[in-house]
PDB file of C-alpha atoms in Angstrom:
ATOM      1  CA  UNK S   1      17.092   3.760  -8.351  1.00 74.00           C
ATOM      2  CA  UNK S   2      13.672   3.172  -6.492  1.00 86.00           C
ATOM      3  CA  UNK S   3      13.650   0.042  -4.491  1.00 92.00           C
ATOM      4  CA  UNK S   4      10.678  -1.381  -2.660  1.00 95.00           C
ATOM      5  CA  UNK S   5      11.037  -4.442  -0.436  1.00 96.00           C
ATOM      6  CA  UNK S   6       7.910  -5.872   1.275  1.00 97.00           C
ATOM      7  CA  UNK S   7       7.579  -8.414   3.897  1.00 97.00           C
ATOM      8  CA  UNK S   8       5.251  -9.761   6.386  1.00 98.00           C
ATOM      9  CA  UNK S   9       2.858 -11.856   4.333  1.00 98.00           C
ATOM     10  CA  UNK S  10       1.743 -15.261   5.963  1.00 98.00           C
ATOM     11  CA  UNK S  11      -1.180 -17.741   6.069  1.00 98.00           C
ATOM     12  CA  UNK S  12      -3.645 -17.067   8.767  1.00 98.00           C
ATOM     13  CA  UNK S  13      -7.167 -17.926   9.837  1.00 98.00           C
ATOM     14  CA  UNK S  14     -10.104 -15.723   9.208  1.00 98.00           C
ATOM     15  CA  UNK S  15     -10.300 -13.196  12.006  1.00 98.00           C
ATOM     16  CA  UNK S  16      -6.502 -12.936  12.443  1.00 98.00           C
ATOM     17  CA  UNK S  17      -4.129 -10.031  11.928  1.00 98.00           C
ATOM     18  CA  UNK S  18      -0.890  -9.345   9.824  1.00 98.00           C
ATOM     19  CA  UNK S  19       1.335  -6.438   9.679  1.00 98.00           C
ATOM     20  CA  UNK S  20       2.988  -5.548   6.335  1.00 98.00           C
ATOM     21  CA  UNK S  21       6.130  -3.720   5.840  1.00 98.00           C
ATOM     22  CA  UNK S  22       7.664  -1.916   2.723  1.00 97.00           C
ATOM     23  CA  UNK S  23      11.129  -0.584   3.239  1.00 95.00           C
ATOM     24  CA  UNK S  24      12.489   1.932   0.719  1.00 92.00           C
ATOM     25  CA  UNK S  25      15.160   4.638   0.382  1.00 90.00           C
ATOM     26  CA  UNK S  26      15.005   8.085   2.068  1.00 86.00           C
ATOM     27  CA  UNK S  27      14.665   9.767  -1.140  1.00 80.00           C
ATOM     28  CA  UNK S  28      11.723   7.578  -2.300  1.00 81.00           C
ATOM     29  CA  UNK S  29      10.066   7.677   0.997  1.00 80.00           C
ATOM     30  CA  UNK S  30      10.143  11.449   1.268  1.00 80.00           C
ATOM     31  CA  UNK S  31       9.460  12.524  -2.215  1.00 84.00           C
ATOM     32  CA  UNK S  32       7.030   9.911  -3.639  1.00 91.00           C
ATOM     33  CA  UNK S  33       3.424   8.782  -3.261  1.00 94.00           C
ATOM     34  CA  UNK S  34       3.191   5.403  -1.671  1.00 95.00           C
ATOM     35  CA  UNK S  35       0.360   2.910  -1.777  1.00 97.00           C
ATOM     36  CA  UNK S  36      -0.604  -0.715  -1.116  1.00 97.00           C
ATOM     37  CA  UNK S  37      -2.122  -2.911  -3.883  1.00 97.00           C
ATOM     38  CA  UNK S  38      -3.859  -6.257  -3.723  1.00 97.00           C
ATOM     39  CA  UNK S  39      -3.954  -8.857  -6.673  1.00 97.00           C
ATOM     40  CA  UNK S  40      -6.493 -11.337  -5.728  1.00 97.00           C
ATOM     41  CA  UNK S  41      -6.549 -14.677  -7.599  1.00 96.00           C
ATOM     42  CA  UNK S  42      -8.297 -14.199 -10.899  1.00 95.00           C
ATOM     43  CA  UNK S  43      -8.877 -10.573 -10.354  1.00 96.00           C
ATOM     44  CA  UNK S  44      -7.271  -7.249 -11.352  1.00 95.00           C
ATOM     45  CA  UNK S  45      -4.816  -5.368  -9.163  1.00 95.00           C
ATOM     46  CA  UNK S  46      -6.539  -3.097  -6.872  1.00 95.00           C
ATOM     47  CA  UNK S  47      -5.162  -0.009  -5.012  1.00 95.00           C
ATOM     48  CA  UNK S  48      -6.586  -0.738  -1.632  1.00 97.00           C
ATOM     49  CA  UNK S  49      -4.728   1.852   0.285  1.00 97.00           C
ATOM     50  CA  UNK S  50      -3.278   5.130  -1.053  1.00 97.00           C
ATOM     51  CA  UNK S  51      -1.228   6.984   1.563  1.00 96.00           C
ATOM     52  CA  UNK S  52      -2.038  10.808   1.798  1.00 94.00           C
ATOM     53  CA  UNK S  53       0.639  13.334   1.359  1.00 91.00           C
ATOM     54  CA  UNK S  54       1.581  15.589   4.358  1.00 84.00           C
ATOM     55  CA  UNK S  55      -1.609  15.801   6.431  1.00 82.00           C
ATOM     56  CA  UNK S  56      -3.982  14.653   3.755  1.00 91.00           C
ATOM     57  CA  UNK S  57      -6.152  11.564   4.848  1.00 94.00           C
ATOM     58  CA  UNK S  58      -5.263   8.149   3.488  1.00 97.00           C
ATOM     59  CA  UNK S  59      -7.630   6.588   1.014  1.00 96.00           C
ATOM     60  CA  UNK S  60      -9.004   3.077   1.855  1.00 97.00           C
ATOM     61  CA  UNK S  61     -10.926   1.043  -0.480  1.00 96.00           C
ATOM     62  CA  UNK S  62     -14.323   0.159   0.959  1.00 96.00           C
ATOM     63  CA  UNK S  63     -13.548  -3.600   1.160  1.00 96.00           C
ATOM     64  CA  UNK S  64     -10.818  -2.739   3.814  1.00 98.00           C
ATOM     65  CA  UNK S  65     -11.989   0.389   5.571  1.00 98.00           C
ATOM     66  CA  UNK S  66     -12.202  -0.054   9.249  1.00 98.00           C
ATOM     67  CA  UNK S  67     -10.050  -2.964   9.179  1.00 98.00           C
ATOM     68  CA  UNK S  68      -6.713  -1.967   7.713  1.00 98.00           C
ATOM     69  CA  UNK S  69      -4.589   0.838   8.634  1.00 98.00           C
ATOM     70  CA  UNK S  70      -1.445   2.351   6.980  1.00 97.00           C
ATOM     71  CA  UNK S  71       1.269   4.111   8.935  1.00 95.00           C
ATOM     72  CA  UNK S  72       4.741   5.432   8.344  1.00 92.00           C
ATOM     73  CA  UNK S  73       8.047   5.112  10.273  1.00 92.00           C
ATOM     74  CA  UNK S  74       9.829   8.063   9.037  1.00 89.00           C
ATOM     75  CA  UNK S  75      13.252   7.203  10.635  1.00 92.00           C
ATOM     76  CA  UNK S  76      13.266   3.858   9.086  1.00 94.00           C
ATOM     77  CA  UNK S  77      11.957   5.007   5.632  1.00 93.00           C
ATOM     78  CA  UNK S  78       9.202   2.310   5.983  1.00 95.00           C
ATOM     79  CA  UNK S  79       5.378   2.029   5.488  1.00 95.00           C
ATOM     80  CA  UNK S  80       3.245  -0.393   7.149  1.00 97.00           C
ATOM     81  CA  UNK S  81      -0.045  -1.909   6.585  1.00 98.00           C
ATOM     82  CA  UNK S  82      -1.746  -3.205   9.671  1.00 98.00           C
ATOM     83  CA  UNK S  83      -4.361  -5.689   8.646  1.00 98.00           C
ATOM     84  CA  UNK S  84      -7.080  -6.758  11.298  1.00 98.00           C
ATOM     85  CA  UNK S  85     -10.128  -8.959  11.188  1.00 98.00           C
ATOM     86  CA  UNK S  86      -8.807 -10.667   7.941  1.00 98.00           C
ATOM     87  CA  UNK S  87     -11.287 -12.356   5.666  1.00 98.00           C
ATOM     88  CA  UNK S  88     -10.816 -14.987   2.917  1.00 98.00           C
ATOM     89  CA  UNK S  89     -11.500 -12.394   0.389  1.00 97.00           C
ATOM     90  CA  UNK S  90      -8.432 -10.549   1.572  1.00 98.00           C
ATOM     91  CA  UNK S  91      -6.338 -13.268   0.235  1.00 98.00           C
ATOM     92  CA  UNK S  92      -3.750 -12.487  -2.605  1.00 98.00           C
ATOM     93  CA  UNK S  93      -0.371 -10.891  -3.321  1.00 98.00           C
ATOM     94  CA  UNK S  94       0.124  -7.405  -1.671  1.00 98.00           C
ATOM     95  CA  UNK S  95       2.454  -5.068  -3.462  1.00 97.00           C
ATOM     96  CA  UNK S  96       3.935  -1.830  -2.340  1.00 97.00           C
ATOM     97  CA  UNK S  97       4.024   0.778  -4.872  1.00 96.00           C
ATOM     98  CA  UNK S  98       5.394   4.375  -5.578  1.00 96.00           C
ATOM     99  CA  UNK S  99       5.056   7.154  -7.892  1.00 95.00           C
ATOM    100  CA  UNK S 100       6.352  10.718  -8.102  1.00 93.00           C
ATOM    101  CA  UNK S 101       3.740  13.315  -7.374  1.00 90.00           C
ATOM    102  CA  UNK S 102       2.054  14.348 -10.585  1.00 88.00           C
ATOM    103  CA  UNK S 103       1.939  17.991  -9.793  1.00 86.00           C
ATOM    104  CA  UNK S 104       2.145  20.235  -6.678  1.00 86.00           C
ATOM    105  CA  UNK S 105      -1.680  19.812  -5.996  1.00 86.00           C
ATOM    106  CA  UNK S 106      -1.194  16.074  -6.151  1.00 92.00           C
ATOM    107  CA  UNK S 107      -2.008  14.833  -2.534  1.00 93.00           C
ATOM    108  CA  UNK S 108      -1.205  11.149  -3.416  1.00 95.00           C
ATOM    109  CA  UNK S 109      -4.956   9.819  -2.909  1.00 95.00           C
ATOM    110  CA  UNK S 110      -6.205  10.488  -6.514  1.00 89.00           C
ATOM    111  CA  UNK S 111      -6.899   7.084  -8.358  1.00 82.00           C
ATOM    112  CA  UNK S 112      -6.088   8.102 -11.904  1.00 79.00           C
ATOM    113  CA  UNK S 113      -2.304   8.197 -11.650  1.00 87.00           C
ATOM    114  CA  UNK S 114      -0.369   5.004 -12.620  1.00 92.00           C
ATOM    115  CA  UNK S 115       2.263   3.825 -10.093  1.00 95.00           C
ATOM    116  CA  UNK S 116       5.600   3.367 -11.661  1.00 94.00           C
ATOM    117  CA  UNK S 117       7.583   1.497  -9.204  1.00 95.00           C
ATOM    118  CA  UNK S 118       6.770  -1.795  -7.512  1.00 96.00           C
ATOM    119  CA  UNK S 119       8.028  -4.309  -4.781  1.00 97.00           C
ATOM    120  CA  UNK S 120       8.286  -8.055  -5.275  1.00 97.00           C
ATOM    121  CA  UNK S 121       5.145  -8.590  -3.396  1.00 97.00           C
ATOM    122  CA  UNK S 122       4.262 -10.590  -0.305  1.00 98.00           C
ATOM    123  CA  UNK S 123       1.531 -13.240  -0.287  1.00 98.00           C
ATOM    124  CA  UNK S 124      -1.376 -13.145   2.327  1.00 98.00           C
ATOM    125  CA  UNK S 125      -3.560 -16.274   2.509  1.00 98.00           C
ATOM    126  CA  UNK S 126      -6.700 -16.116   4.846  1.00 98.00           C
ATOM    127  CA  UNK S 127      -8.468 -19.443   5.430  1.00 97.00           C
ATOM    128  CA  UNK S 128     -12.061 -19.961   6.418  1.00 93.00           C
TER     129      UNK S 128
END
């Protein structure tokens, strides 16, 4: 069973920082594509960070590029999202997501593939 557990969400003022964590199993961590999604109030869920496979560069949505950084702790089977210079527009529920690689040539950064496993979400609220 694929299990994803997010943590780290909080309420912070604009300009602040947060670090989100997503813990999973060793199998899921090593074999699946991983991503971070944001569902802002009244908006559709958006993939803001798609972690690259192997040495492939991670995809960042334009709205977070330069402010958010994804990283991995292989020993802990955990992915992180460091969020700096937070803006009120970053407010919403952040979800960790995973999916199997679609094919051998899937480097996990293509936007057309649906993610099949989701964590429960962690709330981030950024005040003006």
